[in-house]
mmCIF file of C-alpha atoms in Angstrom:
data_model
loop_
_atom_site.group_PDB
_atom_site.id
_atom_site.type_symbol
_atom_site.label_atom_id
_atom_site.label_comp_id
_atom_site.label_asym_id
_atom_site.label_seq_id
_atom_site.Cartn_x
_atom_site.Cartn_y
_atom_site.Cartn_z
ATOM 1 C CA UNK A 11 0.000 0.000 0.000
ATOM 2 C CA UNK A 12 1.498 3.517 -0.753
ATOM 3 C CA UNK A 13 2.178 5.860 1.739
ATOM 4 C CA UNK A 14 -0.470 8.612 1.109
ATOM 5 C CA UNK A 15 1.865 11.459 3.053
ATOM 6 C CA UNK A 16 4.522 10.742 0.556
ATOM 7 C CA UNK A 17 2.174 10.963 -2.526
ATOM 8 C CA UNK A 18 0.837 13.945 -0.961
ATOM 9 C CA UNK A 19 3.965 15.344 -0.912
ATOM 10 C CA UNK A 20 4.840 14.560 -4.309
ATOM 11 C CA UNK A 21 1.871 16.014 -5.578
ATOM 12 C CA UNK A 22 2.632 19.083 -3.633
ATOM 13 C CA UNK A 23 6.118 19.528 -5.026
ATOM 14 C CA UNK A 24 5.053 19.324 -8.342
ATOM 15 C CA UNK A 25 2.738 21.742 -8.030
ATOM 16 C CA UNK A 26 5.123 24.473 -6.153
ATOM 17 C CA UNK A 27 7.784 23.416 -9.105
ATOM 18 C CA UNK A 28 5.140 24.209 -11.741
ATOM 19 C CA UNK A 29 3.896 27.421 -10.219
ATOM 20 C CA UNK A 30 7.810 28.809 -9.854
ATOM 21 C CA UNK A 31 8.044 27.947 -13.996
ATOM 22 C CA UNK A 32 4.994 29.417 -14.723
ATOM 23 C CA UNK A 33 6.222 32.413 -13.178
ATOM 24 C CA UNK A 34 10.209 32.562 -14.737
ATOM 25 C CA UNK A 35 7.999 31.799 -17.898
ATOM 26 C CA UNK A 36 5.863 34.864 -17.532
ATOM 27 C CA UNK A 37 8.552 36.885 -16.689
ATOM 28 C CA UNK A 38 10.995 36.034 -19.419
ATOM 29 C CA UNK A 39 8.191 37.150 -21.926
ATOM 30 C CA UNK A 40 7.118 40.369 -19.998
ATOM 31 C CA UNK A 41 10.824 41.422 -19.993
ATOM 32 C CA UNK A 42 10.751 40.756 -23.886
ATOM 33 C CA UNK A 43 7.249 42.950 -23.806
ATOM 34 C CA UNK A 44 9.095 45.873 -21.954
ATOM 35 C CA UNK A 45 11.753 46.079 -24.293
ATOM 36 C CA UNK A 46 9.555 46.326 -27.188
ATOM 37 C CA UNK A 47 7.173 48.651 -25.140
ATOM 38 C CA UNK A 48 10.673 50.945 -24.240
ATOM 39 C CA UNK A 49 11.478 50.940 -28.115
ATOM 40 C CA UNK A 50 7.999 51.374 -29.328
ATOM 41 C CA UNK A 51 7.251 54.385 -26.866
ATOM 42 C CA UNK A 52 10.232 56.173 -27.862
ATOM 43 C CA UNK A 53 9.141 56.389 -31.132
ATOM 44 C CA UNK A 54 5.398 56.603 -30.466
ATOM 45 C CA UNK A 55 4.803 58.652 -27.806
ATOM 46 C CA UNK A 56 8.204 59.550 -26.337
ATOM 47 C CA UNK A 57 6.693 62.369 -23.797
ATOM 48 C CA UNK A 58 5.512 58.743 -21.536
ATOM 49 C CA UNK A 59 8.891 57.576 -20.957
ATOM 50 C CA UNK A 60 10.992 61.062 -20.680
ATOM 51 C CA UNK A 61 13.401 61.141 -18.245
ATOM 52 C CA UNK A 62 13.067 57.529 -17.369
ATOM 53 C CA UNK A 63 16.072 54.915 -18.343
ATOM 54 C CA UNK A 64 15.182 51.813 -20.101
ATOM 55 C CA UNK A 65 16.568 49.537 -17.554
ATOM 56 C CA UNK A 66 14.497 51.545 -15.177
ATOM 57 C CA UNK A 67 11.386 51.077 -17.736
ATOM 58 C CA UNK A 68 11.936 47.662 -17.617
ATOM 59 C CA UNK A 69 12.313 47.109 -14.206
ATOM 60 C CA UNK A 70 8.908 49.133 -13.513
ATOM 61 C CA UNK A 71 7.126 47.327 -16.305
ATOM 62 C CA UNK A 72 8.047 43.981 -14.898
ATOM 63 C CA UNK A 73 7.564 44.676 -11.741
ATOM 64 C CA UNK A 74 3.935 45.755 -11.941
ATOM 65 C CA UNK A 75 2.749 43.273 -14.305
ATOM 66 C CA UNK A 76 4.719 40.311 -12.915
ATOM 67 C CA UNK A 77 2.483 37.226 -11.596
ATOM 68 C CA UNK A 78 3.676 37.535 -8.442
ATOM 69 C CA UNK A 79 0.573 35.182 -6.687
ATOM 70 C CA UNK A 80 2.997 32.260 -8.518
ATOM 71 C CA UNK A 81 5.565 32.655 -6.118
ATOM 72 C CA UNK A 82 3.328 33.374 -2.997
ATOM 73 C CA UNK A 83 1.068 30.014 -4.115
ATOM 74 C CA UNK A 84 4.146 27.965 -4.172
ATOM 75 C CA UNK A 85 5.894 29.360 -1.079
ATOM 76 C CA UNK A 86 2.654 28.644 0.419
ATOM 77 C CA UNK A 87 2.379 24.763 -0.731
ATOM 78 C CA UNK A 88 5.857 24.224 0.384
ATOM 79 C CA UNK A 89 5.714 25.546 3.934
ATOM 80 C CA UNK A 90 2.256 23.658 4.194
ATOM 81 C CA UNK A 91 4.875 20.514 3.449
ATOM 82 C CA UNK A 92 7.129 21.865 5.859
ATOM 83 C CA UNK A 93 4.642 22.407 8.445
ATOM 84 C CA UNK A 94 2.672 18.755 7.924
ATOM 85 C CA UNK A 95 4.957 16.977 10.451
ATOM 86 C CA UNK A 96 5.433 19.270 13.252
ATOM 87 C CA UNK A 97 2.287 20.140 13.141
ATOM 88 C CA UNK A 98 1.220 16.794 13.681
ATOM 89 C CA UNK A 99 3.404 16.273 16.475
ATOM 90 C CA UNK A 100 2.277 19.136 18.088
ATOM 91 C CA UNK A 101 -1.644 18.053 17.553
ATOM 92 C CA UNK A 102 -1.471 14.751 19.202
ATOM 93 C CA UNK A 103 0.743 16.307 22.342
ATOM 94 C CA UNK A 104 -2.318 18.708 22.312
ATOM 95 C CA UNK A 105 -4.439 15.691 22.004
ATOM 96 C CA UNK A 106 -2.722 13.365 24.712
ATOM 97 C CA UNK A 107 -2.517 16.399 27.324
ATOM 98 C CA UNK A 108 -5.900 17.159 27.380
ATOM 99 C CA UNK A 109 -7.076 13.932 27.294
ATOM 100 C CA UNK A 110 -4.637 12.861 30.367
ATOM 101 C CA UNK A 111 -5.451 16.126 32.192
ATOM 102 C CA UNK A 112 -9.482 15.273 31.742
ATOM 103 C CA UNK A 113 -9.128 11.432 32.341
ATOM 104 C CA UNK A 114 -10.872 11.101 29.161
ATOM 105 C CA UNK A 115 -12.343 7.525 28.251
ATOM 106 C CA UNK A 116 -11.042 5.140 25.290
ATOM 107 C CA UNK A 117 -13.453 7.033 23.077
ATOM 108 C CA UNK A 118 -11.007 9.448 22.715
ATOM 109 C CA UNK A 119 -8.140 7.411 21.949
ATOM 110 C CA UNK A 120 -6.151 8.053 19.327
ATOM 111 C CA UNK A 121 -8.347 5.974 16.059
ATOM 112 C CA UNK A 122 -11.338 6.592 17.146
ATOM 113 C CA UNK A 123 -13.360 9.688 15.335
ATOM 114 C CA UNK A 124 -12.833 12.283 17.951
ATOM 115 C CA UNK A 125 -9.321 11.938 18.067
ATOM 116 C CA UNK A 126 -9.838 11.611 13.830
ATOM 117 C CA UNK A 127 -11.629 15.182 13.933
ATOM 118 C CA UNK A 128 -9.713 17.040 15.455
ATOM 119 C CA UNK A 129 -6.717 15.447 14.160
ATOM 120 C CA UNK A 130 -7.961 16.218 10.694
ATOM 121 C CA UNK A 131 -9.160 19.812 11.532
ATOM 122 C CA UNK A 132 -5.975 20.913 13.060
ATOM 123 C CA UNK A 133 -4.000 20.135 10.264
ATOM 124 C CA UNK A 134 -6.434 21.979 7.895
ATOM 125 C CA UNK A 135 -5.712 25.166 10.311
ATOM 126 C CA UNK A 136 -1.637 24.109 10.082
ATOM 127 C CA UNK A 137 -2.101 24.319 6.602
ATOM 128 C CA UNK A 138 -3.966 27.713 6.849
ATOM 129 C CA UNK A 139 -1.336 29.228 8.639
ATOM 130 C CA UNK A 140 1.345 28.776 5.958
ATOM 131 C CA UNK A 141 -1.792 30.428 3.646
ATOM 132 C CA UNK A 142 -2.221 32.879 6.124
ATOM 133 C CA UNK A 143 1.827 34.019 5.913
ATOM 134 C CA UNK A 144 1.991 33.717 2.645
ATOM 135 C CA UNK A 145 -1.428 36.106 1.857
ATOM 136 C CA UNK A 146 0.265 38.114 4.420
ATOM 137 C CA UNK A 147 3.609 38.764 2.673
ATOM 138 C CA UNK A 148 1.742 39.073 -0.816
ATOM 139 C CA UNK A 149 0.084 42.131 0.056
ATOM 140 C CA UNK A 150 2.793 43.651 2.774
ATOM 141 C CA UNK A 151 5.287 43.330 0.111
ATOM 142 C CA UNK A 152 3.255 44.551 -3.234
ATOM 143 C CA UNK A 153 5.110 46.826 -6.024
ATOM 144 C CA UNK A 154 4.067 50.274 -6.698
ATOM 145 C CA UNK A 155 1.736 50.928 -9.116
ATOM 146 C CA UNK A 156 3.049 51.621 -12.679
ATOM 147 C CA UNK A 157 1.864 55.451 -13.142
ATOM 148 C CA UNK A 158 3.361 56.209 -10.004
ATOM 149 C CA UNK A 159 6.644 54.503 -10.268
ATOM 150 C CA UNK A 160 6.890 55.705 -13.489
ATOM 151 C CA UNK A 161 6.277 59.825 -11.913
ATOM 152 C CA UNK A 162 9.034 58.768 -9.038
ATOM 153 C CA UNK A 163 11.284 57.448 -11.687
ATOM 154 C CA UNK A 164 10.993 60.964 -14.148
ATOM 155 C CA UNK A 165 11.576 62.643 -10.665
ATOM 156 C CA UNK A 166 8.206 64.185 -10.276
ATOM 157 C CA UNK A 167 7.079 64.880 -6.920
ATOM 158 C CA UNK A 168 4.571 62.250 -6.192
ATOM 159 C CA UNK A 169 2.625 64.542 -3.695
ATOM 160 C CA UNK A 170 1.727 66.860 -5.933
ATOM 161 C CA UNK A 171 0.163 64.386 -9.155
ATOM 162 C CA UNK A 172 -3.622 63.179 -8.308
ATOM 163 C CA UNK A 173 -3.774 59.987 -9.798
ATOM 164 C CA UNK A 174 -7.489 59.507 -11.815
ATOM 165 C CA UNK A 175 -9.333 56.338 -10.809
ATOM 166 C CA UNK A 176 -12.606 55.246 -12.909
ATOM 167 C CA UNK A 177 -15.264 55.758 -9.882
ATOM 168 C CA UNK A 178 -16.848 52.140 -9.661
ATOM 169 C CA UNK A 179 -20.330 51.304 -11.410
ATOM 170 C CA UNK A 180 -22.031 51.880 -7.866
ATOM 171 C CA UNK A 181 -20.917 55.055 -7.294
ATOM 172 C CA UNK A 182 -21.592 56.466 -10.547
ATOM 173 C CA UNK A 183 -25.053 56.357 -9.141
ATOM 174 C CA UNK A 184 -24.608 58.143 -6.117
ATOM 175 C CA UNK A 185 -24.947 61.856 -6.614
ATOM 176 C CA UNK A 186 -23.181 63.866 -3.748
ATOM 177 C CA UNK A 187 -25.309 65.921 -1.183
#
């Protein structure tokens, strides 16, 4: 019979390894995008990227358009892996103090479904917790925006430019007081 942690883990593995190509994938092609964009800008419309370097350009291109949620989903799968077996361990010390501190009956033994439920919940919440991290970093750690890089890059005070925003469908509806 296989071992169902291992194939687990396999499965897992893949997955982070596929996500991590996906993304040098998608990068290698957006830094092939930026280059053209650079060139065809210059020619084009060469007040957008005045006073801005093309390695700059194509570090702010890249940056903002990059799949970043790759990385993230993959960082996340592999400290969910990383996190299986101590978390496991910890669980059943959980389990095996409380139940020696009650005086708990054989019901709660390890096997039976009580142990089985909470056994199989808390490593749902392990798993959540590498999530959790990873969401956490994703959004602590996010690039500027690509108008606004682009104004810090020409050396325009940031401060001073309003940035436009389409209002959302909802508020188009509202009508100020």
């Amino acid at each position: 019979m296989p071992n169902i942690f291992l194939i687990a883990l396999s499965i897992a593995l893949i997955a982070a390894g596929l996500l991590v190509l996906r993304w040098a994938l998608a990068r290698a092609a957006l830094l092939k995008d930026a280059k053209e964009e650079y060139d065809a800008r210059r020619i084009d419309r060469p007040g957008t990227v005045a006073g801005v370097e093309r390695d700059d350009f194509i570090r702010i291109y890249v940056s903002a358009n990059e799949p970043r949620w790759a990385l993230y989903a993959a960082g996340s799968l592999i400290g969910a892996v990383l996190l299986t077996f101590p978390g496991l361990f910890l669980l059943n010390t959980i389990w095996e103090g409380v139940r020696a501190a009650t005086g708990a009956s054989d019901v709660f033994a390890p096997g039976y479904y009580p142990w089985m439920f909470f056994m199989a919940f808390g490593l749902v919440g392990t798993w959540a917790v590498s999530g959790m991290i990873a969401s956490s970093l994703y959004y602590r750690r996010a690039p500027e925006g690509f108008e606004a890089a682009m104004m810090r890059a020409r050396g325009t005070p940031i401060e001073e430019v309003e940035i436009r925003r389409r209002r959302p469908k909802w508020a188009r509806r509202a009508r100020p007081d």
